[in-house]
XYZ file of C-alpha atoms in Angstrom:
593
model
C -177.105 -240.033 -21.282
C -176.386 -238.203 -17.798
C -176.956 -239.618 -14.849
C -179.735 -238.307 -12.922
C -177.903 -238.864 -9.787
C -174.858 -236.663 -11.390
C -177.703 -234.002 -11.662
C -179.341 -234.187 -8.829
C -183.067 -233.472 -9.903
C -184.903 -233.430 -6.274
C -182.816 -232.230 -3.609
C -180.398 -231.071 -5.495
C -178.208 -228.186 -3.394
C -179.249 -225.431 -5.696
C -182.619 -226.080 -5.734
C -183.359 -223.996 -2.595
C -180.248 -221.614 -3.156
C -180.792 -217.917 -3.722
C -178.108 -216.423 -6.554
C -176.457 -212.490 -6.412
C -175.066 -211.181 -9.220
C -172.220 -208.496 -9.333
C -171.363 -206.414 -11.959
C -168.076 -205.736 -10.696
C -167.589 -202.455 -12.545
C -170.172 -200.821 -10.460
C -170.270 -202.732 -6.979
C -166.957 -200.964 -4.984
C -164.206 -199.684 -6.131
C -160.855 -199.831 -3.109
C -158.372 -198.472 -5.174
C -160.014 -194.659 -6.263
C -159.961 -194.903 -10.351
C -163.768 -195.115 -10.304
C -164.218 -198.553 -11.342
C -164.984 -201.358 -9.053
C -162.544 -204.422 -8.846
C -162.371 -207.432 -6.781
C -161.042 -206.372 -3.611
C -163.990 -203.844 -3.418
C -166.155 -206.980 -3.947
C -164.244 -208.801 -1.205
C -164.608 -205.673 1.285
C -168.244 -206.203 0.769
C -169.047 -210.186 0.643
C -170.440 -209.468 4.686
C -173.340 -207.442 2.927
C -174.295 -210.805 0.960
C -173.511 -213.095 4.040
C -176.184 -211.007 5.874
C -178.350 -211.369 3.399
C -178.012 -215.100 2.656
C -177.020 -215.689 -0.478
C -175.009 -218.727 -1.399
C -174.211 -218.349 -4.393
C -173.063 -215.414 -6.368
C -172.797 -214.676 -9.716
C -169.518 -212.732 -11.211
C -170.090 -210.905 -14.592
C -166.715 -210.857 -16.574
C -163.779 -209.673 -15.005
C -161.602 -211.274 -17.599
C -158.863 -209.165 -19.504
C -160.672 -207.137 -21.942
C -160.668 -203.887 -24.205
C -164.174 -203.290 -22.472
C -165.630 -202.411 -25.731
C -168.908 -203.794 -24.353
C -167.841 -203.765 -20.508
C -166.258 -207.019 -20.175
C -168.550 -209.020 -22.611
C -165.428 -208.915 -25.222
C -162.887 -210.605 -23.354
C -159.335 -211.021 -24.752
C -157.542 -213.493 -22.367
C -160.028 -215.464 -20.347
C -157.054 -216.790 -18.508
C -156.492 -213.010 -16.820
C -157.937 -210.842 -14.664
C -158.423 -207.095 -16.141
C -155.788 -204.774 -14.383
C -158.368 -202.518 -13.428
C -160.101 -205.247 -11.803
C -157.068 -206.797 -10.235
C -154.870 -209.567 -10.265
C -155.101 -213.372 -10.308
C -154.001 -212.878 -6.429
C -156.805 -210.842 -5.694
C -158.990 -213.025 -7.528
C -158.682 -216.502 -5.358
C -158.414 -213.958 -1.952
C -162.027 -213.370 -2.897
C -162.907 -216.635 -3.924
C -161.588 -218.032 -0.831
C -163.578 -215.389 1.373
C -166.678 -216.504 -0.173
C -166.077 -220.086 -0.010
C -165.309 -219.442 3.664
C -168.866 -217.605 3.929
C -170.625 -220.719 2.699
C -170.862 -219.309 -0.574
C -170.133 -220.694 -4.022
C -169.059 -218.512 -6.814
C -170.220 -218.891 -10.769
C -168.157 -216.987 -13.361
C -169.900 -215.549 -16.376
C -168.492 -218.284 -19.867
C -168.856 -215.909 -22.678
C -167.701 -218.316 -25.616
C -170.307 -217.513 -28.744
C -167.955 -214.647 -29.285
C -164.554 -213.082 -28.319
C -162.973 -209.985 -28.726
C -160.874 -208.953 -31.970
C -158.188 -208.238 -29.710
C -157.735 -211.737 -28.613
C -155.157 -213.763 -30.271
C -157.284 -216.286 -31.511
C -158.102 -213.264 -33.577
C -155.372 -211.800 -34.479
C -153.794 -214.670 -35.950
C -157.258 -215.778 -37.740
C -158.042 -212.517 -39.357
C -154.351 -212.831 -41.062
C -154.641 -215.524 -43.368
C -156.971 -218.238 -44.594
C -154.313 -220.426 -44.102
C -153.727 -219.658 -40.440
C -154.476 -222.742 -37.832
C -156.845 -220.060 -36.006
C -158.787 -218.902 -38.943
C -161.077 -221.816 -38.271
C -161.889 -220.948 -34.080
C -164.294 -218.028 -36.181
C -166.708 -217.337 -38.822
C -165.853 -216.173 -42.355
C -167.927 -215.868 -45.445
C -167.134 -214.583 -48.814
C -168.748 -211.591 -50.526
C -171.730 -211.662 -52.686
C -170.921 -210.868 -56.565
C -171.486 -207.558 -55.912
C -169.305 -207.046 -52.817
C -171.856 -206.829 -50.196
C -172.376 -208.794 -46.964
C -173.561 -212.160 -47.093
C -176.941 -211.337 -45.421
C -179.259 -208.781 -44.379
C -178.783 -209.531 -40.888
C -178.343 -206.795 -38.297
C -176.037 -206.808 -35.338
C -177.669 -206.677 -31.766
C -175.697 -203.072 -31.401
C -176.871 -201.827 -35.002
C -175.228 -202.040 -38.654
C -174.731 -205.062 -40.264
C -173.292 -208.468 -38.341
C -170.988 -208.591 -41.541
C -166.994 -206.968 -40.805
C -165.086 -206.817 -43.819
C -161.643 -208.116 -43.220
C -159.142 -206.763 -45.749
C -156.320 -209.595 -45.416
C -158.569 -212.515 -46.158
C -161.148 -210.417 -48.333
C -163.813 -212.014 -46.393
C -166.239 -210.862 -43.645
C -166.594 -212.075 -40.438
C -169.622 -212.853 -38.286
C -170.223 -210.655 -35.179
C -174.090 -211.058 -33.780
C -172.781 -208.041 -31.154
C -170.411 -205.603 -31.636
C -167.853 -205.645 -34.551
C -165.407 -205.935 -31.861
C -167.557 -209.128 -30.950
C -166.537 -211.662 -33.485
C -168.500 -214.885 -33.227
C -166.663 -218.258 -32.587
C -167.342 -221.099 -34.696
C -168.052 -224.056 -32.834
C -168.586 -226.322 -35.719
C -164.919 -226.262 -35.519
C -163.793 -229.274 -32.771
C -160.206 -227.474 -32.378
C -162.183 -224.412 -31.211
C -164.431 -226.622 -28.655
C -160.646 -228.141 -26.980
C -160.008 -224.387 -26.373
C -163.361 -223.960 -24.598
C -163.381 -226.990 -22.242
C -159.557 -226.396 -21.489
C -160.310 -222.478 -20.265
C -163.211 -224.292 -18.402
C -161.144 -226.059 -16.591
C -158.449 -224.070 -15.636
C -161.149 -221.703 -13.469
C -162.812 -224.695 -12.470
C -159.283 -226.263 -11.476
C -159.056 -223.079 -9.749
C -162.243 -223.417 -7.529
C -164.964 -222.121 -9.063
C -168.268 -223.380 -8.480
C -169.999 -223.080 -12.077
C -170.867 -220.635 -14.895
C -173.604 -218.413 -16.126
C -173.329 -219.183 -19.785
C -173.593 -215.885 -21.965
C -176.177 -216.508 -24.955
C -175.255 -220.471 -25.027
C -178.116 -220.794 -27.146
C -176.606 -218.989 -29.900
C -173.450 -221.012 -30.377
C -174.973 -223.190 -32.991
C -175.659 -221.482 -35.725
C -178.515 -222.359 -38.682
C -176.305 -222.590 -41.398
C -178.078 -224.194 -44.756
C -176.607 -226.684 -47.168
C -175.012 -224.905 -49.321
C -172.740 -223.268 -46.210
C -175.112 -219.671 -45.897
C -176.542 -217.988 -43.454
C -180.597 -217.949 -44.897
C -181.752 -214.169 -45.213
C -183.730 -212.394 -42.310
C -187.994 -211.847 -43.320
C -188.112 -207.926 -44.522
C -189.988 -205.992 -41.478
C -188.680 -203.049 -42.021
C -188.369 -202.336 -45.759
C -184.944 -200.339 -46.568
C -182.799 -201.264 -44.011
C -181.108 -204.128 -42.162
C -182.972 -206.900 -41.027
C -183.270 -208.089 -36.856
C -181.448 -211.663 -37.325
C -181.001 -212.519 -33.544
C -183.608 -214.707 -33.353
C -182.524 -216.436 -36.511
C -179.193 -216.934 -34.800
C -180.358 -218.845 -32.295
C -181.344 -222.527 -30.817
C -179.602 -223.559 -34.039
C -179.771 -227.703 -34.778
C -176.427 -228.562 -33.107
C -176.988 -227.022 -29.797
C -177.918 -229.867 -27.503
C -174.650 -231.792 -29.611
C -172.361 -229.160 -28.526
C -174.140 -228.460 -25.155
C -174.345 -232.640 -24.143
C -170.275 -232.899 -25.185
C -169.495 -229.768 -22.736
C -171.226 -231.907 -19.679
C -169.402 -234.669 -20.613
C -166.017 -233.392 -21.467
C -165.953 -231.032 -18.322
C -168.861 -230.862 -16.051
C -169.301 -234.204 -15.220
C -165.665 -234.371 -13.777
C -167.035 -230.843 -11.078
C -169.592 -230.381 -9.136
C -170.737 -227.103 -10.669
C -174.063 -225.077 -11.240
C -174.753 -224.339 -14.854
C -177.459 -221.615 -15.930
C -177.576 -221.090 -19.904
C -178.986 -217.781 -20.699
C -181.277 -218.576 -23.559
C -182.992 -215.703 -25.822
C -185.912 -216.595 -27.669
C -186.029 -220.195 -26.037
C -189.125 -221.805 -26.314
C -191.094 -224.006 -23.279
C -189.982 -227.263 -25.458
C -185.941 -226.205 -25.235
C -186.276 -225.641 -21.670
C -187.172 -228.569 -20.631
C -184.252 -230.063 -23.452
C -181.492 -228.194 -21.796
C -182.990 -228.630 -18.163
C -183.885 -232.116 -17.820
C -182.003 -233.886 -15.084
C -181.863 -237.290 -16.953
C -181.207 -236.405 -20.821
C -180.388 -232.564 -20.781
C -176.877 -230.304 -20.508
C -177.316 -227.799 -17.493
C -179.094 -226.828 -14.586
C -181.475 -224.244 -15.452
C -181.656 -220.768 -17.807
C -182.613 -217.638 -18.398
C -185.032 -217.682 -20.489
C -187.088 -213.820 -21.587
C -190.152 -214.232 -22.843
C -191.321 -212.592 -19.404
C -188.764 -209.446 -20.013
C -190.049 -209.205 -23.494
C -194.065 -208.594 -22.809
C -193.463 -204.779 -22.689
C -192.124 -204.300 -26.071
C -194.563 -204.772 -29.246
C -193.811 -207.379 -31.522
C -192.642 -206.652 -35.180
C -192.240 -203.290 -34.503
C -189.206 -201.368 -36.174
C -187.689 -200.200 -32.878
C -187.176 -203.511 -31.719
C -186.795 -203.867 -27.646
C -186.951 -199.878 -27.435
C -190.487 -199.839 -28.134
C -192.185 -199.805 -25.288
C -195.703 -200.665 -24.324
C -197.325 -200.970 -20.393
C -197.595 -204.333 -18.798
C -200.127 -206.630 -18.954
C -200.165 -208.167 -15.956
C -202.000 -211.536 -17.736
C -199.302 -211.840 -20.339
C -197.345 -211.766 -17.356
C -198.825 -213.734 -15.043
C -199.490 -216.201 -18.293
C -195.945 -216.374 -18.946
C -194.288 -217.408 -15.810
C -197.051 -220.051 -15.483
C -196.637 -221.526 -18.247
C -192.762 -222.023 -17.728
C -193.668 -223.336 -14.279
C -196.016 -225.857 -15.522
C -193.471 -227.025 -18.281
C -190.694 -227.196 -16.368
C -192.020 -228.891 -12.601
C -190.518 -232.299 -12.850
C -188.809 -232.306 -15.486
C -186.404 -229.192 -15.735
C -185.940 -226.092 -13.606
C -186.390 -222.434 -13.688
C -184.113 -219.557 -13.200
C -186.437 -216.693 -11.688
C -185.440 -213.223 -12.334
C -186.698 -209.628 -12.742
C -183.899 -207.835 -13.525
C -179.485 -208.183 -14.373
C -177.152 -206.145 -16.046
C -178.709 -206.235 -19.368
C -182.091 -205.205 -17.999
C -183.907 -202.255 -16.299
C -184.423 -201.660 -12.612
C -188.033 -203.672 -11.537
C -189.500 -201.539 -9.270
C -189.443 -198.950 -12.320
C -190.433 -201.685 -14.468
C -193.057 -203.888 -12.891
C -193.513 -201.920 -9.783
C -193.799 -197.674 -8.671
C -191.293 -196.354 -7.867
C -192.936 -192.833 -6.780
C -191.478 -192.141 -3.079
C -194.572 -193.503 -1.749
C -194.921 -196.787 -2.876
C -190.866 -197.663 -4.388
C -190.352 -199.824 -0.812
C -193.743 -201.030 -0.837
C -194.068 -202.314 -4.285
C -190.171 -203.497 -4.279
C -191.455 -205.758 -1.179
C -194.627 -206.934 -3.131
C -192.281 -208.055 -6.342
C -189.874 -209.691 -4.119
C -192.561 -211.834 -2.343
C -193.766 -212.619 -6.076
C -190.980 -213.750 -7.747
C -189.349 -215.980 -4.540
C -192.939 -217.830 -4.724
C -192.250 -219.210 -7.810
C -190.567 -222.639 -8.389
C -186.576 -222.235 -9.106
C -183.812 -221.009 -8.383
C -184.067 -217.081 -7.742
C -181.460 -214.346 -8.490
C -181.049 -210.840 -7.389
C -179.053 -208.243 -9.074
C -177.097 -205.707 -7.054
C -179.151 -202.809 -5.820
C -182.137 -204.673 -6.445
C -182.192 -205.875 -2.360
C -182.585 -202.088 -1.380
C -185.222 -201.412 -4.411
C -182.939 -199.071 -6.922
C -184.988 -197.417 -8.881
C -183.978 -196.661 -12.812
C -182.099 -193.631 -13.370
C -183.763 -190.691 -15.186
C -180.895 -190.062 -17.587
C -180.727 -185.975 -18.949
C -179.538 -186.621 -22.381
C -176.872 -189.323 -23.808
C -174.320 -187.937 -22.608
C -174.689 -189.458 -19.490
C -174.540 -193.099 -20.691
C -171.891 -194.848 -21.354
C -173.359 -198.509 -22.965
C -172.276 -199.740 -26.413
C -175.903 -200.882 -27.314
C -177.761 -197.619 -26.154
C -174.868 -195.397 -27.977
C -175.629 -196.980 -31.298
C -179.446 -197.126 -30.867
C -179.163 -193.094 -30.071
C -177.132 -192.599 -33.291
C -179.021 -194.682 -35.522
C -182.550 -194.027 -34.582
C -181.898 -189.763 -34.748
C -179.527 -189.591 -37.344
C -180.546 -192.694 -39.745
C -184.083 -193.235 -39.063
C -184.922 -189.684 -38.225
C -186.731 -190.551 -35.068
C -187.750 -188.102 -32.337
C -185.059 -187.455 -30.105
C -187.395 -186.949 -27.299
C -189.184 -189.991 -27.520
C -185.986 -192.025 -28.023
C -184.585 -190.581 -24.675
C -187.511 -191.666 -23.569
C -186.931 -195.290 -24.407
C -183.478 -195.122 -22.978
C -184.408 -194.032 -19.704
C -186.727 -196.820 -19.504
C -185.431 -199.598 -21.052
C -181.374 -199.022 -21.613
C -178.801 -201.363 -19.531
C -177.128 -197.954 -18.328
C -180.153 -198.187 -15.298
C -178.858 -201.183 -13.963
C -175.205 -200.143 -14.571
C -175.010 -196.934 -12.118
C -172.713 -197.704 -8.997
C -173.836 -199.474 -6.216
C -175.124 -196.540 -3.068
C -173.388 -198.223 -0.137
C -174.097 -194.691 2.202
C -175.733 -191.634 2.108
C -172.216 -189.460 2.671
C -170.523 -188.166 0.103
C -168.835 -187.567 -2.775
C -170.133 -190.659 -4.000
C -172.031 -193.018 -1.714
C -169.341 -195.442 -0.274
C -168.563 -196.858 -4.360
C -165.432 -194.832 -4.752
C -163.377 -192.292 -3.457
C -162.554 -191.557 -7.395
C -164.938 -190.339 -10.477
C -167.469 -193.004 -11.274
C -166.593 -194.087 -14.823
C -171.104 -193.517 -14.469
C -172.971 -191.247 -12.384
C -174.843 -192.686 -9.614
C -178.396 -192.675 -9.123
C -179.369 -188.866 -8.318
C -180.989 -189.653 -5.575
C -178.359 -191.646 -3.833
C -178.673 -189.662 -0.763
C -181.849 -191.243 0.540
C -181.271 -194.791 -1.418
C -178.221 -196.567 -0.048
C -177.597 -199.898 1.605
C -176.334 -198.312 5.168
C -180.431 -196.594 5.604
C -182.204 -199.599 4.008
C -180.265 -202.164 5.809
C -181.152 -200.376 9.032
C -185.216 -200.894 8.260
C -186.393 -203.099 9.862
C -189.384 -203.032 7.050
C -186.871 -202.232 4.352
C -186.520 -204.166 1.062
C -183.392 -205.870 2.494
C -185.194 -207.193 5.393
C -187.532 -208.350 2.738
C -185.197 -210.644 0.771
C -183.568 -211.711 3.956
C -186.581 -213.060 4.951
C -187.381 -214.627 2.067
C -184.175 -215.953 1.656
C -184.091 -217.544 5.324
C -187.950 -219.400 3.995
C -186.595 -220.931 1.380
C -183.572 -222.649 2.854
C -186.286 -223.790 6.125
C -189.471 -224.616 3.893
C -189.254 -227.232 1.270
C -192.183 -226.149 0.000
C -190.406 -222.977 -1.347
C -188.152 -224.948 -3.406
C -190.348 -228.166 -4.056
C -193.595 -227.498 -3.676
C -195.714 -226.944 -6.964
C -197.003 -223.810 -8.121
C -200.375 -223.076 -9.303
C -201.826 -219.570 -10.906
C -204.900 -218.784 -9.929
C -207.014 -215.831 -10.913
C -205.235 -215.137 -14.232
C -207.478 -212.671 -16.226
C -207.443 -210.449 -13.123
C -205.594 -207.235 -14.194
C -203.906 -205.946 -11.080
C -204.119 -209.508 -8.566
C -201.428 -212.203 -8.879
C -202.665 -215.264 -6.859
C -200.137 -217.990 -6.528
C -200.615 -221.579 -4.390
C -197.368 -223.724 -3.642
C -198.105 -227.007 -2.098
C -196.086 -230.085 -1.450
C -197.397 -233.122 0.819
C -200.092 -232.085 3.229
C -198.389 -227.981 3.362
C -199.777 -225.481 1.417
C -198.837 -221.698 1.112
C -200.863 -218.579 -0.226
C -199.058 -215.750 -1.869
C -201.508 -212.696 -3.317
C -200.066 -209.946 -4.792
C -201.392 -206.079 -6.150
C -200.248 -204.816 -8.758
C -202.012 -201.500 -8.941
C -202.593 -197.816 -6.991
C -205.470 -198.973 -5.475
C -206.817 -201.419 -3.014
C -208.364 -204.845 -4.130
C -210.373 -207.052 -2.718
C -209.837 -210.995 -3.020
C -210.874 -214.242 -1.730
C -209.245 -217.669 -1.610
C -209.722 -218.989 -5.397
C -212.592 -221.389 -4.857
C -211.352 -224.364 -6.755
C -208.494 -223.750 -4.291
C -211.082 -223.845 -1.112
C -212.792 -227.010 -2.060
C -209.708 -228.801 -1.253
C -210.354 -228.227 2.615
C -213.645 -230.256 1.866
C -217.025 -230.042 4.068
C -216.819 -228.985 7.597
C -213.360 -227.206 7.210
C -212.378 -223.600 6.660
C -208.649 -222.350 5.996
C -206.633 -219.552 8.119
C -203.740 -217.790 6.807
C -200.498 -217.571 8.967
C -198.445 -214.243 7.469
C -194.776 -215.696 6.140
C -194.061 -211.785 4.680
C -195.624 -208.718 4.103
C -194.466 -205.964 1.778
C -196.994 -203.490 4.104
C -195.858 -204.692 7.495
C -198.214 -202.014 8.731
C -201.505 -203.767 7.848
C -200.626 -206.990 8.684
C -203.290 -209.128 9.492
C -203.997 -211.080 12.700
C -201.855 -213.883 13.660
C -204.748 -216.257 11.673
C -206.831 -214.554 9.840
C -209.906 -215.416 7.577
C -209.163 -215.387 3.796
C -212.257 -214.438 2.495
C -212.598 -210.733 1.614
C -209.473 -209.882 2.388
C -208.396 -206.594 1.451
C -204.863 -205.799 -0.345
C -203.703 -201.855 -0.208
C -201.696 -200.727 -3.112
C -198.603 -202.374 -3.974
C -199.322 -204.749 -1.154
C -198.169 -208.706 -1.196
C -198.615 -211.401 1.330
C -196.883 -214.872 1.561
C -199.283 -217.431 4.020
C -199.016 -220.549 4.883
C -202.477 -222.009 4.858
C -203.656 -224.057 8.117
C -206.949 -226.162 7.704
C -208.983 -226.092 11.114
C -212.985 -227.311 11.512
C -215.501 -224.705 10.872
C -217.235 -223.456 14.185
């Protein structure tokens, strides 16, 4: 069992942190070939120390072929060249540690890349001592792949590999072979590369689809068939890859072989976990790590069963929603913790997603979303761009992406499935990872906003010119000022971090109405979802807590309309809420006059 001491369940130092990731291919490039790299990062770590981060979040910058930008790593003992050098590397580690922040690298060990030499050497014999780090099945009688599942990126998860006359397992690309950790050799290599960057400084990892490193493999040694959805082709099989029975096994030996000995952060990112395996992996007294990402909350605008998977594309619900991140704060308040999130690399821009991001309301409604997701319970992270409200970028044909998955989905959905290439643009421009990919706008001068004085190996956002850091940091009632406020309420009000939060109002189609409380303090935070103004009161389950005699004021925390602020204390009853409009108060109980 872990100590809960070792974990630090109440109090612990990341429980009112505030996380940043970087994709470091677009944040800022300092050497001109178009691709960002460390010291770009390190030129810009005084953007994140005004905004108050402390911790950030690297995605890989680990040698690589970049066949899926850095998720198919090849040496995860060296830096990319076109990143930098090992050098480089601790020079920006040590800047952030000497900005008070703590750095978490991304651990992408369900798969590596075929061009590592794990690899190589497995792939040329079933004799070889590495054959065993991956996974290898044998034909069926008639020479096809051991199962109908299909790859995350399209075609078959099955690679046939002529030397062996066996396929291997890739869940991702083919250049993404799986790792098998049912092997223990292959676990020594795992908790040995952990170390050496933890050795080196680092302060924890993001965990790259942990949840899929146990795999459900049935007695007989196969992996079972995938239900037919979609009759005549390959069958989805990532959710059948995942949460597999030996997870928490493998998961409970990596705390003890390795994090127990560091004082680390550890977020798991965890597709298709359920309520019931968050609080597993989360629990300060029995579990493995920290927190995770779980997505049942990105997932609500795509439609279940259907064919297109992810792509298709439905308009939010704001109950489902609303539903969704209750029920993972209910689950998880005392006995786990959440990871709070709206957007990463792998995801579209929010204010295009969740918000409006029409030139009237993109600052207002990336305020409101802000001031929602920080009043949840956890730990909350913001993706580069998202502080100044990016918007998603309206792509003119495929030519302008450059991302493995969206590539393959293009290819296969025109030229296999004979979909309409309209409506499959569509879905790219409003769900494909190229949005959050584009380089960060750090000006409004040209040629290319600050990232590079190069060609961006991606466009940037077209409308760079009037979205950049160097305007939005200069607002005082910009998105940035947002988050810094928010930021700077969290680390001064325990109730932020500690408190517990409450849904109220959750039928209602355009309000979100959340209560935090902790002791005798209790904060307010209503939210509009919607183009038009709404009207609502405090819940009244919520007001009979004042009890007879006593009526509640509202003392503003943050606004996303700074404009209409209400008074200093103002009644709560009947309050009106412009559209896109969001308000975090702290609640004061005085005696009715």
């Amino acid at each position: 069992m872990i100590a809960a001491t070792r974990r630090g369940a109440v109090g612990a130092w990341w429980r009112s942190a505030v996380a940043y990731q970087i994709y470091p291919r677009s944040f800022c490039d300092s050497d001109g070939d178009g691709i960002g790299d460390l010291r770009g990062i390190t030129s810009k770590l005084d953007h994140l120390q005004d905004l108050g981060v402390q911790v950030v979040w690297l995605s890989p910058v680990y040698a690589s072929p970049q066949d899926d930008n850095g998720y198919d790593i090849s040496d995860y003992r060296a830096i990319a060249p076109e990143y930098g050098t090992l050098a480089d590397f601790d020079e920006m580690l040590a800047a952030m540690h000497a900005r008070g922040m703590r750095l978490v690298m991304d651990l992408v060990v369900n798969h590596s890349s075929d061009e590592h030499v794990w690899f190589r050497q497995a792939r040329s014999s079933r004799d070889n001592p590495f054959h065993d780090h991956y996974i290898w099945r044998d034909p069926k009688p008639d020479g096809a792949p051991p199962n109908n599942w299909e790859a995350a990126f399209n075609g078959s998860v099955w690679e046939w590999n002529e030397p062996t006359g066996e396929y291997y397992l890739h869940m991702f690309s083919r250049r993404q072979p799986d790792l098998n950790w049912e092997s223990p050799a292959l676990r020594q290599e795992v908790w040995a590369l952990m170390r050496f960057w933890l050795d080196r400084g680092v302060d924890g990892f993001r965990m790259d689809v942990i949840n899929m490193i146990s795999k459900p493999w049935e007695a007989d040694g196969r992996l079972p068939d995938a239900p037919v959805v979609r009759p005549g082709f390959l069958q989805p099989g990532f959710a059948m890859s995942c949460n597999g029975p030996r997870l928490m096994e493998f998961l409970r030996e990596m705390r003890r072989e390795v994090l127990d000995h560091y004082d680390t952060l550890t977020v798991g990112e965890a597709p298709m976990a359920t309520v019931r395996q968050g609080r597993e992996i989360t629990d300060p007294r029995t579990g493995a790590l920290d927190m995770l990402f779980q997505f049942e909350h990105m997932d609500l605008d795509s439609i279940p069963g259907d064919p297109r998977g992810k792509w298709a594309l439905k308009p939010l619900h704001l109950p489902d929603l609303k539903r969704t991140m209750q029920r993972w704060q209910d689950a998880l308040h005392g006995c786990g913790w959440n990871s709070l999130y709206l957007s990463n690399h792998d995801q579209p821009r929010p204010v295009s997603r969740f918000g409006c991001d029409e030139p009237a309301h993109r600052v207002g409604s990336a305020r409101m979303l802000a001031i929602w997701l920080h009043a949840h319970q956890g730990t909350p992270y913001i993706y580069q761009g998202e502080e100044i409200g990016l918007p998603n970028t309206p792509f003119a044909s495929i030519e302008d992406c450059r991302d493995i998955e969206t590539l393959n989905m293009h290819r296969i959905a025109i030229g296999e499935r004979g979909e309409d290439p309209a409506e499959v643009m569509a879905a790219i421009r409003a769900k494909g990872r190229d949005n959050a990919r584009t380089p960060m706008p750090w000006s409004g001068t040209g040629p290319h906003a600050g990232f590079t004085r190069g060609t961006p190996w991606i466009d940037l956002h077209p409308h760079w010119r009037e979205i950049h850091v160097e305007r939005d940091r200069a607002d005082p009632h910009g998105v940035f000022a947002m988050y810094r406020r928010l930021i700077a309420l969290r680390r001064v009000h325990p109730v932020l971090a500690e408190g517990r939060c409450e849904g109220w109002a959750l039928d209602h189609s355009r309000l979100a109405i959340l209560s935090r409380s902790l002791g005798d303090e209790l904060w307010l935070v209503a939210c509009n979802f919607g183009g038009d103004t709404e009207t609502f009161d405090l819940p009244e389950e919520l007001a009979l807590r004042a009890g007879t005699g006593w009526r509640w004021l509202a003392e503003p925390m943050a606004l996303s309309h700074p404009a209409g602020a209400p008074d200093a204390h103002a009644r709560l009853q009947g309050a009106r809420l412009a559209p896109w409009e969001g308000r975090m108060l702290r609640l004061c109980r005085v005696p009715s006059s």
